[in-house]
Amino acid sequence: MLKLYYAPDNASLILRLALEELHLDYETVLVDRGEQEQHSPAYLAINPMGQIPALDTPDGILTETAACLLWLCDAHPAANLGAPVQSQKRGAFLRWMFFLSNTLHSDLARTFYPDRYVPKATLSAHHQIMTKRLKKHFSTLDSALSAHPSLFHAGSALSLYVCPLLRWSALYPTDQEPWFALSQYPNLAKLAQQMEQRDSVHAAVKAEGLGANPFTRPKLPMPPEGSAI
């Protein structure tokens, strides 16, 4: 059985959504951020980077969200989460998967945790620079949804990655004025609405306390176990 090491409303949410879309049996193991368990010796033995998630698979333990998601897509090609290796759409699929992972998600992390990246005296300037970059990323992504509807359909791997990023952009950082407005990106807004109707999202909402409209009207989570931060 697959085993997902998770924390509520963390990047592991993306993998939970994928596992639910695939209707796979899986076990969850809480990594409680409130107790800093991601830095414990036991978890560092699983993921030496001390990051969440990790996915225990028949091929061994995988880390890095995009790598785990890509493994799930390739292990279950008939599910149409991504583009199979021999598909003509494979290149475009990989392009946008790694845009989400290496560019958008990475820049969000730098925005949410600025003290890890810049001196305290530059935090305000850093926030302005990063949110400007992120708005450009979201505009690029909004256009990509029009150009590649078959890759970004509700329930696809790309949609499972995109929608939690929309959620977190609306919620964080909590010590700054809101900077993200979903209404400015009509294609992303439509996708978020469609995703909220899916059983995979309903399951994640229940498991992690995400609220009735986790992508279109997100609220801070109230998880039944563990801590999101």
Coordinates of C-alpha atoms in Angstrom, one line a residue:
M1 CA 0.0 0.0 0.0
L2 CA 1.2 3.5 -0.8
K3 CA 2.0 5.6 2.3
L4 CA 1.7 9.4 2.2
Y5 CA 3.7 11.4 4.8
Y6 CA 1.7 14.6 5.1
A7 CA 0.8 17.7 7.0
P8 CA -2.6 19.4 6.7
D9 CA -2.8 22.0 3.8
N10 CA 0.8 21.5 2.9
A11 CA 2.2 20.3 -0.5
S12 CA 1.1 16.8 0.5
L13 CA -2.4 18.0 -0.3
I14 CA -1.5 17.8 -4.0
L15 CA -0.6 14.2 -3.7
R16 CA -3.7 13.4 -1.6
L17 CA -5.8 14.8 -4.4
A18 CA -4.0 12.7 -6.9
L19 CA -4.4 9.5 -4.8
E20 CA -8.1 10.2 -4.4
E21 CA -8.5 10.9 -8.2
L22 CA -6.9 7.5 -8.9
H23 CA -9.1 5.8 -6.3
L24 CA -6.0 4.1 -4.8
D25 CA -5.7 2.6 -1.3
Y26 CA -3.2 4.5 0.7
E27 CA -2.1 5.1 4.2
T28 CA -1.4 8.6 5.7
V29 CA 1.3 9.3 8.2
L30 CA 1.0 12.7 10.0
V31 CA 4.1 14.8 10.1
D32 CA 3.1 17.4 12.7
R33 CA 4.6 20.8 11.8
G34 CA 3.3 22.2 15.1
E35 CA 5.8 19.8 16.8
Q36 CA 8.5 20.4 14.2
E37 CA 8.3 16.7 13.3
Q38 CA 9.6 17.4 9.8
H39 CA 13.0 18.1 11.4
S40 CA 13.0 15.0 13.6
P41 CA 15.6 12.3 13.1
A42 CA 12.9 9.9 12.2
Y43 CA 11.5 12.0 9.4
L44 CA 14.9 13.2 8.2
A45 CA 15.7 9.5 7.6
I46 CA 12.7 9.5 5.2
N47 CA 13.3 12.9 3.6
P48 CA 16.7 14.4 4.4
M49 CA 15.5 17.8 3.2
G50 CA 13.0 17.9 6.0
Q51 CA 10.2 18.8 3.6
I52 CA 6.7 17.5 3.2
P53 CA 5.5 15.4 1.4
A54 CA 7.1 12.0 1.0
L55 CA 5.5 9.1 -0.7
D56 CA 6.4 5.5 0.1
T57 CA 5.9 3.4 -3.1
P58 CA 6.8 0.0 -4.5
D59 CA 9.8 1.8 -6.1
G60 CA 11.0 3.2 -2.8
I61 CA 10.4 6.4 -1.0
L62 CA 9.9 9.4 -3.3
T63 CA 10.2 13.1 -2.3
E64 CA 9.7 16.4 -4.2
T65 CA 6.0 17.0 -5.0
A66 CA 6.4 17.1 -8.8
A67 CA 8.4 13.8 -8.8
C68 CA 5.8 12.1 -6.7
L69 CA 3.0 13.4 -8.9
L70 CA 4.7 12.4 -12.1
W71 CA 5.4 8.9 -10.7
L72 CA 1.6 8.5 -10.0
C73 CA 0.8 9.7 -13.5
D74 CA 3.2 7.3 -15.1
A75 CA 2.2 4.3 -12.9
H76 CA -1.4 4.8 -13.9
P77 CA -1.5 6.0 -17.5
A78 CA -5.0 4.9 -18.1
A79 CA -6.3 7.3 -15.6
N80 CA -5.5 10.3 -17.9
L81 CA -4.0 12.4 -15.1
G82 CA -1.1 13.4 -17.3
A83 CA 0.4 12.6 -20.7
P84 CA 1.9 9.2 -21.3
V85 CA 5.6 8.9 -22.2
Q86 CA 4.9 8.3 -25.9
S87 CA 2.2 11.0 -26.2
Q88 CA 2.7 14.0 -28.4
K89 CA 1.4 16.0 -25.5
R90 CA 4.2 14.8 -23.2
G91 CA 6.5 17.7 -23.8
A92 CA 3.9 20.3 -23.0
F93 CA 2.8 18.3 -20.0
L94 CA 6.3 18.2 -18.6
R95 CA 6.8 21.9 -19.4
W96 CA 3.8 23.0 -17.3
M97 CA 4.4 20.5 -14.6
F98 CA 7.9 21.9 -14.0
F99 CA 6.7 25.4 -14.4
L100 CA 4.4 24.8 -11.5
S101 CA 7.0 23.1 -9.4
N102 CA 10.3 25.0 -10.2
T103 CA 8.9 28.4 -10.9
L104 CA 5.5 29.1 -9.4
H105 CA 5.6 26.9 -6.3
S106 CA 9.2 27.9 -5.7
D107 CA 8.4 31.6 -5.8
L108 CA 5.5 31.1 -3.6
A109 CA 7.7 29.5 -1.0
R110 CA 10.0 32.5 -1.1
T111 CA 7.0 34.8 -0.6
F112 CA 5.5 32.9 2.2
Y113 CA 8.8 32.4 4.1
P114 CA 10.9 35.5 3.2
D115 CA 13.1 35.3 6.3
R116 CA 14.7 32.2 4.9
Y117 CA 15.9 34.1 1.9
V118 CA 16.5 37.7 2.6
P119 CA 17.6 40.0 5.5
K120 CA 14.9 41.5 7.7
A121 CA 15.6 45.0 6.4
T122 CA 14.6 44.0 2.9
L123 CA 11.4 42.1 3.6
S124 CA 9.1 44.8 2.3
A125 CA 10.9 45.2 -1.0
H126 CA 11.2 41.4 -1.3
H127 CA 7.5 41.0 -0.9
Q128 CA 6.8 43.6 -3.6
I129 CA 9.2 42.0 -6.0
M130 CA 8.0 38.5 -5.5
T131 CA 4.2 39.3 -5.7
K132 CA 4.8 41.1 -8.9
R133 CA 6.6 38.0 -10.3
L134 CA 3.8 35.8 -9.1
K135 CA 1.1 37.8 -10.7
K136 CA 3.0 37.5 -14.0
H137 CA 3.3 33.7 -13.4
F138 CA -0.5 33.4 -12.9
S139 CA -1.2 35.5 -16.0
T140 CA 1.0 33.1 -18.0
L141 CA -0.8 30.1 -16.4
D142 CA -4.2 31.6 -17.1
S143 CA -3.3 31.8 -20.8
A144 CA -1.9 28.2 -20.8
L145 CA -5.3 26.9 -19.7
S146 CA -6.8 28.3 -22.9
A147 CA -4.0 26.9 -25.1
H148 CA -3.9 23.4 -23.5
P149 CA -7.4 22.6 -22.2
S150 CA -6.8 18.8 -22.4
L151 CA -3.8 19.1 -20.1
F152 CA -5.5 21.3 -17.5
H153 CA -8.9 19.7 -17.4
A154 CA -10.4 19.3 -13.9
G155 CA -9.0 16.2 -12.3
S156 CA -5.7 16.3 -14.3
A157 CA -2.4 16.3 -12.6
L158 CA -1.8 19.9 -13.6
S159 CA -5.2 21.0 -12.1
L160 CA -4.4 19.1 -8.9
Y161 CA -1.2 21.1 -8.6
V162 CA -2.6 24.4 -9.7
C163 CA -5.6 24.7 -7.4
P164 CA -3.8 24.3 -4.0
L165 CA -1.4 27.0 -5.3
L166 CA -4.4 29.3 -5.9
R167 CA -5.6 28.6 -2.4
W168 CA -2.3 29.3 -0.7
S169 CA -1.8 32.5 -2.7
A170 CA -5.1 33.9 -1.3
L171 CA -4.2 32.9 2.3
Y172 CA -0.5 33.7 2.7
P173 CA 1.5 35.4 4.0
T174 CA -0.9 36.2 6.8
D175 CA 1.2 39.2 8.0
Q176 CA 0.8 41.1 4.7
E177 CA -2.1 42.7 2.9
P178 CA -3.8 40.3 0.5
W179 CA -2.0 40.4 -2.9
F180 CA -3.8 37.7 -4.9
A181 CA -7.3 38.0 -6.5
L182 CA -8.6 34.9 -8.3
S183 CA -11.1 37.0 -10.2
Q184 CA -8.3 38.5 -12.2
Y185 CA -7.6 35.1 -13.8
P186 CA -10.9 33.9 -15.4
N187 CA -9.6 30.6 -16.7
L188 CA -8.1 29.7 -13.3
A189 CA -11.2 30.8 -11.5
K190 CA -13.3 28.5 -13.7
L191 CA -11.0 25.6 -13.1
A192 CA -11.1 26.2 -9.3
Q193 CA -14.9 26.1 -9.4
Q194 CA -14.9 22.9 -11.4
M195 CA -12.4 21.3 -9.1
E196 CA -14.5 22.0 -6.0
Q197 CA -17.2 19.7 -7.4
R198 CA -14.9 16.7 -7.5
D199 CA -15.0 13.8 -5.1
S200 CA -11.2 14.0 -4.6
V201 CA -11.5 17.5 -3.3
H202 CA -14.4 16.6 -1.0
A203 CA -12.3 13.9 0.5
A204 CA -9.4 16.2 1.0
V205 CA -11.6 18.9 2.6
K206 CA -12.9 16.4 5.1
A207 CA -9.5 14.9 5.9
E208 CA -7.7 18.2 6.3
G209 CA -10.4 20.7 7.4
L210 CA -10.1 23.0 4.3
G211 CA -13.6 24.5 4.3
A212 CA -16.5 24.2 1.8
N213 CA -14.8 26.2 -1.0
P214 CA -11.1 25.6 -0.6
F215 CA -10.1 27.2 -3.9
T216 CA -12.6 29.9 -4.7
R217 CA -13.2 31.2 -1.1
P218 CA -10.4 29.7 0.9
K219 CA -10.2 30.0 4.7
L220 CA -7.4 29.0 7.0
P221 CA -7.6 25.3 7.7
M222 CA -9.1 23.7 10.8
P223 CA -7.5 20.2 10.5
P224 CA -8.8 17.3 12.7
E225 CA -5.2 16.4 13.5
G226 CA -1.8 18.1 13.3
S227 CA -0.9 21.6 12.2
A228 CA -0.6 23.3 8.8
I229 CA 2.1 25.7 10.0

